Coordinates of C-alpha atoms and ligand atoms in Angstrom, one line a residue:
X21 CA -24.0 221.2 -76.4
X22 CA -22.7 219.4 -79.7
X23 CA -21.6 215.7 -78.5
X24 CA -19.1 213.4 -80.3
X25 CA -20.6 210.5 -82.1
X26 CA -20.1 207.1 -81.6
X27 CA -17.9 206.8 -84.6
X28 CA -15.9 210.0 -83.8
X29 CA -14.9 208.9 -80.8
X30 CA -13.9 205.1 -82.1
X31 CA -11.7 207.1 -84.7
X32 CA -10.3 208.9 -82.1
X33 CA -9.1 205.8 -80.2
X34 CA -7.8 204.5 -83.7
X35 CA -10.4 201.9 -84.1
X36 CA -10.0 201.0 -87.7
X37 CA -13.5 201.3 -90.0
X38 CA -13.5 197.7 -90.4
X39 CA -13.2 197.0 -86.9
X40 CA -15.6 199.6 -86.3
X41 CA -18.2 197.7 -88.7
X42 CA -17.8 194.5 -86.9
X43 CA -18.8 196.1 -83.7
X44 CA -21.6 197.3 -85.1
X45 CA -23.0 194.1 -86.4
X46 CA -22.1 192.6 -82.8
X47 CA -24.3 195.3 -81.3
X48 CA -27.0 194.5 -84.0
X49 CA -27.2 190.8 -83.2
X50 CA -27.1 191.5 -79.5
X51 CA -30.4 193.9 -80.4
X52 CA -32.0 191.0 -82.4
X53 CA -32.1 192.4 -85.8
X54 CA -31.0 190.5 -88.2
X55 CA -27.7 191.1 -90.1
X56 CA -29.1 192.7 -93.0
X57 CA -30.2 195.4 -90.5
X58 CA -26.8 195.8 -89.5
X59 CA -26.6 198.6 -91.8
X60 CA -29.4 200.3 -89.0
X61 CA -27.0 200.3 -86.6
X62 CA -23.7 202.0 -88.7
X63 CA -26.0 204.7 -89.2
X64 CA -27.1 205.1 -86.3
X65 CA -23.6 205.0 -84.2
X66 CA -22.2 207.6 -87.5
X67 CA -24.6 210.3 -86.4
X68 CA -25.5 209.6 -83.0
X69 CA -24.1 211.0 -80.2
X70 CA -22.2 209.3 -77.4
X71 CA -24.6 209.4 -73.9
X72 CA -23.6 210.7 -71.0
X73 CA -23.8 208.2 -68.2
X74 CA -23.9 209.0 -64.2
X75 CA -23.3 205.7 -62.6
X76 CA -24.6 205.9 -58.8
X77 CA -24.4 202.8 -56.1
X78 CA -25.8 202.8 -53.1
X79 CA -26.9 199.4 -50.9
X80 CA -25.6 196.7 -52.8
X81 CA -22.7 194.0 -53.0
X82 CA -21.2 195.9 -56.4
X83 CA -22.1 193.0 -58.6
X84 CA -24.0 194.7 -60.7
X85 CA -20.8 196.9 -61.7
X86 CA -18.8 193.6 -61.7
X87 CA -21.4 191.9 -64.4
X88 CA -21.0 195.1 -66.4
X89 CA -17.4 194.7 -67.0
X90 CA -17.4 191.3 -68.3
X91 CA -20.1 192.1 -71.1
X92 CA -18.7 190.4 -74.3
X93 CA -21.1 191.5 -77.2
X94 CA -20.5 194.3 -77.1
X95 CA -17.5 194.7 -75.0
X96 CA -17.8 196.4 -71.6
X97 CA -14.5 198.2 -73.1
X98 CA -16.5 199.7 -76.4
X99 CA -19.4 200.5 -74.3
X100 CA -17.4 203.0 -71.7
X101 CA -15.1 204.0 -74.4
X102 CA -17.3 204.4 -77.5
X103 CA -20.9 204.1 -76.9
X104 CA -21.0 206.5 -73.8
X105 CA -19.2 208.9 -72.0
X106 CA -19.4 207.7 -67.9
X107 CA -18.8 211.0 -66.4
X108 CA -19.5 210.1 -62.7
X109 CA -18.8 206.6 -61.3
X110 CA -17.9 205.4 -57.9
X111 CA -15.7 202.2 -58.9
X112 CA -14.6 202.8 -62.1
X113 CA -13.7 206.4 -61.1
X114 CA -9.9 207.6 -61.3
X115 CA -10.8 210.8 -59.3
X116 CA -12.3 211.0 -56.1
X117 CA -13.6 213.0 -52.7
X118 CA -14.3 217.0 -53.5
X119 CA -13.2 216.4 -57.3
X120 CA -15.4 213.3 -58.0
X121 CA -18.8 215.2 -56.2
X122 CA -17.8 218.2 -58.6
X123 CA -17.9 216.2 -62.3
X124 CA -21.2 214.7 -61.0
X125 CA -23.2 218.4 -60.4
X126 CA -21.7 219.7 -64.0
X127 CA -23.3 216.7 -65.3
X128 CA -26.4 218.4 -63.9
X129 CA -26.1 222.0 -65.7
X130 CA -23.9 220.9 -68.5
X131 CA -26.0 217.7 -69.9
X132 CA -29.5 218.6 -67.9
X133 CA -32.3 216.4 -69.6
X134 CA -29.8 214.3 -72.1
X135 CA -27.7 212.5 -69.1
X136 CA -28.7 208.5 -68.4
X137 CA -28.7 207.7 -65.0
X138 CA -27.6 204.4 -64.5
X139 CA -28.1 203.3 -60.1
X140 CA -27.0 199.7 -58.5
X141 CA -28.3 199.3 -55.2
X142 CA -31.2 200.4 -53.1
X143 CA -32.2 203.2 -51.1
X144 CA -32.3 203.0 -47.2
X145 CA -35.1 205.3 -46.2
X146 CA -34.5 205.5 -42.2
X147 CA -32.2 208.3 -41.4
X148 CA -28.6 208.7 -41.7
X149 CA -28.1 205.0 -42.9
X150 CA -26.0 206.3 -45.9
X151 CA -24.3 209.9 -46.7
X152 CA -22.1 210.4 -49.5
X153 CA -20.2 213.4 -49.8
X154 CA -21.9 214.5 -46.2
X155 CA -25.1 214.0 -48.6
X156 CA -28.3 211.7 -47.7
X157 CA -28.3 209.2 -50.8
X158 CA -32.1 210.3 -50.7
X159 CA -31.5 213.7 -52.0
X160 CA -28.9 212.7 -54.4
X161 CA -31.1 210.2 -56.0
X162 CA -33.9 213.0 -56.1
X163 CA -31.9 215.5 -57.6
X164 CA -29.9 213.0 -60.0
X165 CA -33.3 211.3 -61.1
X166 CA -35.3 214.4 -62.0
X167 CA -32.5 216.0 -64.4
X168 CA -32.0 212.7 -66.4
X169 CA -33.4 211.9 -69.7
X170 CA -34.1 208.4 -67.9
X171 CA -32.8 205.6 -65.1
X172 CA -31.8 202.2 -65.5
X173 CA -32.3 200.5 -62.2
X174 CA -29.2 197.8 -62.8
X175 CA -30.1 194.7 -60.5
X176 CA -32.4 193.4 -58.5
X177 CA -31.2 196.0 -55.4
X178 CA -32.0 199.2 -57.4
X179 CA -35.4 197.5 -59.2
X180 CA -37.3 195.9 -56.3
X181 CA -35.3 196.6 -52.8
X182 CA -33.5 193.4 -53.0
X183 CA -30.9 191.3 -50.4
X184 CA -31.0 194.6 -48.2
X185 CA -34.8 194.7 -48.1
X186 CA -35.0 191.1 -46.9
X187 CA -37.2 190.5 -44.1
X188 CA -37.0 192.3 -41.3
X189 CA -35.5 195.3 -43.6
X190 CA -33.6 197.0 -40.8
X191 CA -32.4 199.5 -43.5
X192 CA -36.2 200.5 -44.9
X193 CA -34.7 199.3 -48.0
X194 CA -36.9 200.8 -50.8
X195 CA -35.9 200.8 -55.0
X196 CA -35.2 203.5 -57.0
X197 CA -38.3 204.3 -58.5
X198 CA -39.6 205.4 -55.0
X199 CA -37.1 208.3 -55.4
X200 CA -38.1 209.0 -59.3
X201 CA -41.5 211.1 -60.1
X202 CA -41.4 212.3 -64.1
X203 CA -38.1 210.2 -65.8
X204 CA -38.7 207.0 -66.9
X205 CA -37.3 204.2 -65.5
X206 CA -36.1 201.3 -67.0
X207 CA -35.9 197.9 -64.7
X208 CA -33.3 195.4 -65.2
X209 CA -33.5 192.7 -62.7
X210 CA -31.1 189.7 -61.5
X211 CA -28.8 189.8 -58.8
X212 CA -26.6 190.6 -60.7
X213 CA -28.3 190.9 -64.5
X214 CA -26.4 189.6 -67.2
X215 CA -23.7 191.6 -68.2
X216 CA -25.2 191.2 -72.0
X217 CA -28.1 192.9 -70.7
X218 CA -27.0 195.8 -69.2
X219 CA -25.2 196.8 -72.0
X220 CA -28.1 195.9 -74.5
X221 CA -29.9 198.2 -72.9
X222 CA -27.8 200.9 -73.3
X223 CA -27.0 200.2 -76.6
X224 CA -30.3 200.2 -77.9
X225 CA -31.1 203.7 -76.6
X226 CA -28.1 205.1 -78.6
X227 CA -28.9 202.9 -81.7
X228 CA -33.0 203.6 -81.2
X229 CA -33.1 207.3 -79.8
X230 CA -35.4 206.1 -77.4
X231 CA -36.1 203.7 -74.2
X232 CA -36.5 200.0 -75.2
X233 CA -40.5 199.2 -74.5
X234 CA -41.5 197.5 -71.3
X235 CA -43.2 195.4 -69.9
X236 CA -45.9 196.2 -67.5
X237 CA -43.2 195.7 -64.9
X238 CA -41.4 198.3 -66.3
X239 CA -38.7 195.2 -67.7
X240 CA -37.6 195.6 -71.2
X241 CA -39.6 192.9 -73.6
X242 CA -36.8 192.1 -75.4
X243 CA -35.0 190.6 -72.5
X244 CA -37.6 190.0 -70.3
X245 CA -40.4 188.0 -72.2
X246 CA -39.4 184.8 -71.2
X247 CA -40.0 182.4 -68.3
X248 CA -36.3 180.5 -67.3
X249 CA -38.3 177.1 -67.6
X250 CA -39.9 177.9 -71.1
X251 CA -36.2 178.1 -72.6
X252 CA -34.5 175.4 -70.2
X253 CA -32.2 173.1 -71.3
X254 CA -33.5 170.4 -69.2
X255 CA -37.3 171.4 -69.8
X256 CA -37.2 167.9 -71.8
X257 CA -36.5 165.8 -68.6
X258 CA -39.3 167.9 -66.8
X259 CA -41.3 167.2 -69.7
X260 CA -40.7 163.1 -69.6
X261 CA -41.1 163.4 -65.7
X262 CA -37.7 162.9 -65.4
X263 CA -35.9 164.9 -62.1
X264 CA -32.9 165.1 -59.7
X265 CA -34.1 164.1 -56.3
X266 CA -30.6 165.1 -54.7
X267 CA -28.0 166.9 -55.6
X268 CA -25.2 163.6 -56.1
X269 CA -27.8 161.4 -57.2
X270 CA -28.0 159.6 -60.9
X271 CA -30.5 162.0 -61.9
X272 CA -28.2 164.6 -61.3
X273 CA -24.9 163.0 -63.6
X274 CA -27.9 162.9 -66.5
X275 CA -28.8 166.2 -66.1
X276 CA -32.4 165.5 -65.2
X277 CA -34.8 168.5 -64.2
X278 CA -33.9 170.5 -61.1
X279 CA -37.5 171.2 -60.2
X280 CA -37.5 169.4 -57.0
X281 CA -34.8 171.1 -56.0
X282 CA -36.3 174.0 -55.6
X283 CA -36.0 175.1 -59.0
X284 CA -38.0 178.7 -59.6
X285 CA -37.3 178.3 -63.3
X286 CA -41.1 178.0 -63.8
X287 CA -42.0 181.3 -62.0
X288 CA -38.9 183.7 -63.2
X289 CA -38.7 185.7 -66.2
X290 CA -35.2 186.4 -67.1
X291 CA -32.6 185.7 -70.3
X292 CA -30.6 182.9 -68.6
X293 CA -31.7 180.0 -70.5
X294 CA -31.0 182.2 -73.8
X295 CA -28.3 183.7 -73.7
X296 CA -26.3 182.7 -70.8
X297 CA -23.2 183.6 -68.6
X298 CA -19.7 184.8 -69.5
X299 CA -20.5 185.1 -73.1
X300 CA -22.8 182.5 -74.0
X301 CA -20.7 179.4 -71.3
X302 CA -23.6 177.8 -69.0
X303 CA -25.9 179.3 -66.8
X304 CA -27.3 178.1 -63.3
X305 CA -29.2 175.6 -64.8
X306 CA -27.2 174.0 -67.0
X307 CA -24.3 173.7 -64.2
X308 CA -26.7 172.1 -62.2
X309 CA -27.7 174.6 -59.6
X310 CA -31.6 175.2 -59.4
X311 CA -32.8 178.8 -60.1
X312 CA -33.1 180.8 -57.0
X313 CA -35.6 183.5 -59.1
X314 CA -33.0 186.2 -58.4
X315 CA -34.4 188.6 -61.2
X316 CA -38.2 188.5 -59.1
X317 CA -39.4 190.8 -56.9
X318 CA -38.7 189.5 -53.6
X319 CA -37.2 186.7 -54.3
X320 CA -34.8 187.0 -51.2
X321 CA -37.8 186.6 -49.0
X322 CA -39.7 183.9 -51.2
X323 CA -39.6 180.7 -49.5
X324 CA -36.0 178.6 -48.8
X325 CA -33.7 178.4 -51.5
X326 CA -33.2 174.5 -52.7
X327 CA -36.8 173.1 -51.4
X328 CA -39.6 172.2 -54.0
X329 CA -41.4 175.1 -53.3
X330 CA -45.2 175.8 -52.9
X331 CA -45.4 179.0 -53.9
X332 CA -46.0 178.5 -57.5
X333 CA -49.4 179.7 -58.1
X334 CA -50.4 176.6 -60.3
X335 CA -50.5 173.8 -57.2
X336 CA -51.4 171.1 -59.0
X337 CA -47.8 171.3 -60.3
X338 CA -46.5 169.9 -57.3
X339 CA -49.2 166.9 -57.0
X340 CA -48.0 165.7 -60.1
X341 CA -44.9 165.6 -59.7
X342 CA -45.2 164.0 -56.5
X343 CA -47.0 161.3 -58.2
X344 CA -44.6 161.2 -61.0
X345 CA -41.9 160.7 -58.5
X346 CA -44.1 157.5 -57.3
X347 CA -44.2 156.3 -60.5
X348 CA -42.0 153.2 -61.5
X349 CA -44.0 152.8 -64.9
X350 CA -46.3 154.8 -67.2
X351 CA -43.4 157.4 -67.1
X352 CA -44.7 159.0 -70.9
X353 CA -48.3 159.1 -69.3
X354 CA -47.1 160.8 -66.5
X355 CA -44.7 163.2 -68.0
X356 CA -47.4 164.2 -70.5
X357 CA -49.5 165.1 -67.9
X358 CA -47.2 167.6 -66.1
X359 CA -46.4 169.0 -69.3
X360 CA -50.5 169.8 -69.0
X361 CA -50.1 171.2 -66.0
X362 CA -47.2 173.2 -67.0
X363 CA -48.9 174.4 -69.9
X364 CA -52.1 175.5 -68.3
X365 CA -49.8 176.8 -65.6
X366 CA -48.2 179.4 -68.4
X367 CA -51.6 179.7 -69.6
X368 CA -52.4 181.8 -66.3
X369 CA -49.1 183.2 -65.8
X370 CA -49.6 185.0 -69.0
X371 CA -53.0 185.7 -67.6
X372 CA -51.9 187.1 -64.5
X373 CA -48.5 189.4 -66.6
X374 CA -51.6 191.2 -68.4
X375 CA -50.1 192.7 -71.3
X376 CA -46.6 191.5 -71.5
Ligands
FSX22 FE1 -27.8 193.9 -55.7 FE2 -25.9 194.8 -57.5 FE3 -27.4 191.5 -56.2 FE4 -25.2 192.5 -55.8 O1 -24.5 195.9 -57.2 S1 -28.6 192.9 -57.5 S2 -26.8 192.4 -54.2 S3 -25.5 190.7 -57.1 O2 -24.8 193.4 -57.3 O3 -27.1 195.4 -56.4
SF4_23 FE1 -35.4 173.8 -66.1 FE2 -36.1 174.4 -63.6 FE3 -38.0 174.1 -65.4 FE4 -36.7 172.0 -64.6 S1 -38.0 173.3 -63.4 S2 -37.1 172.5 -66.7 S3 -34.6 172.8 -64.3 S4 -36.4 175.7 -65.4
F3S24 FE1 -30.8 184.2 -61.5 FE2 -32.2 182.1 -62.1 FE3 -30.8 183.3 -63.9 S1 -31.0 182.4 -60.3 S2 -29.1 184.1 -62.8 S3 -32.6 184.1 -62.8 S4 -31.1 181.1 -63.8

């Protein structure tokens, strides 16, 4: 079935062609091309269809929907209006009950195998936890999954169980890819992920043609690739030794290195540190909150929030900081040798991610 472009459909809205350029060469910074590729991207939104987009939710605190909206570059406006065509949604929905369960199953026989399924939330696996439409969520998800060209499990609920599954699970909280056996899914962690990266993701499939690639996790590289601490804007201060022992100290006014506060900066792979919240503002970090590790798998379960942990794999980490802590002099000595230890720490990180 022949499918409006992109550019068809801006016209439509009476986007002018200039405005229309300049959201394509916001959409082509947010891929990471460079501007001269811009050109890449106005070809690609002049011939490419618009996607069609199921949007399902299922155990969750809608955050994930509530990220999406605020995306800036692009726009959560030119992504639902332009870049795809959202033809079954829960929140953003202006129909509902009998009418809404109708325009999700003609997705099925109308866009069968071209359709992007996009899920927040996880699944509860006991029975009769969650019905929609007089519907076990199971079923849905089965039926949803295997007709779509492929899922993007938005958040950390739909990619790994998340704040449902926590210990003692009383749901069976399980992600989406238990429910999925031959489409692709695409994780994007963080509870919620940045808005940014939601929409990237779907941007580059309707730029690209194609899933973005992976990671063995099944997170796309282009987001993904990083660990928070690697990026930091305090990494200095952790590098000179330098750290907030409590959360009004002086340490803290200077901006010193959250670490033992239980930051998890060192053990989380996520975009914060680059490209921030709300447009490009702050992030956790850098308004002084430790990381929690909300885009790892399990991180609601991973040891208490706001302690130095123990949990990071390289121990020796936490010796010398204690020792650094100690230290009144020999600061430079000492920081250099954390930065050792955080450098042989990366060292086996990368080790242990294989080939990401
Ligand atoms: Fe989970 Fe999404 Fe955390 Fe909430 O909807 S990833 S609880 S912020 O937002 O699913
Ligand atoms: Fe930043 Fe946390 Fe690493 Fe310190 S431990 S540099 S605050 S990520
Ligand atoms: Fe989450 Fe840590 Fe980013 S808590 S929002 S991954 S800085």
């Amino acid at each position: 079935m022949k499918r409006q472009t992109v550019f068809e459909t801006a016209m439509e809205r009476g986007v002018s062609r200039r405005d229309f350029l300049k959201m394509c060469t916001a959409l082509a910074a947010a891929l990471g091309l460079d501007y001269t590729q811009s050109d890449k991207v106005v070809q690609a939104m002049e011939t490419n269809s618009r996607v069609p987009v199921v949007w399902l939710q299922f155990q969750d605190c809608t955050g994930c929907s509530e990220s999406f909206i605020r995306s800036t570059h692009p726009t959560a406006e030119s992504v639902l209006f332009d870049f795809i065509s959202l033809e079954y949604t829960e929140v953003l929905s202006a129909a509902s009950g009998f009418q809404a369960e109708t325009a999700m199953k003609q997705v099925l026989e109308k866009y069968k195998g071209e359709y992007v399924l996009a899920v927040e939330g996880s699944i509860p696996d006991g029975e009769g936890f969650t019905n929609v439409g007089g519907i076990d969520v199971k079923e849905t998800i089965k039926e949803m999954a295997a007709g779509a060209m492929a899922v993007i499990s938005y958040g950390s609920c739909a990619s790994w169980g998340g704040i449902a599954a926590a210990e003692p699970n009383p749901t069976g909280a399980k992600p989406i890819s238990s429910y999925v056996s031959n489409t692709p899914v695409i994780l994007v962690p963080g509870c919620p992920p940045i808005s940014e990266v939601m929409t990237g993701v779907i941007a580059h499939m309707i730029t690209f043609g194609a899933i973005p690639e992976l990671d063995s996790q099944g997170r796309p590289k282009a987001f993904y690739r990083h660990r928070i601490h690697d990026k930091c804007n305090r990494r200095a201060y952790f590098d000179a030794g330098l750290f907030v022992e409590s959360f009004d100290d002086e340490g803290a006014k200077q901006g010193y290195c959250l670490y033992k506060l239980g930051c998890k900066g060192p053990t989380t792979y996520n975009a914060c540190a680059e490209m921030r919240w709300n447009g490009g503002v702050s992030y956790p970090i850098q308004s002084g909150n430790p990381c929690i590790g909300c885009s790892e798998k399990g991180f609601w379960d991973n040891g208490p929030f706001f302690v130095r942990h123990a949990k990071i794999p390289a121990s020796q980490t936490t010796a010398n900081i204690d020792k650094i802590g100690l230290a009144v002099t020999g600061v430079v000595a000492a920081g250099v040798a954390v930065h050792a230890v955080g450098t042989s720490f990366k060292k086996k990180s990368e080790d242990r991610r294989g080939d990401e």
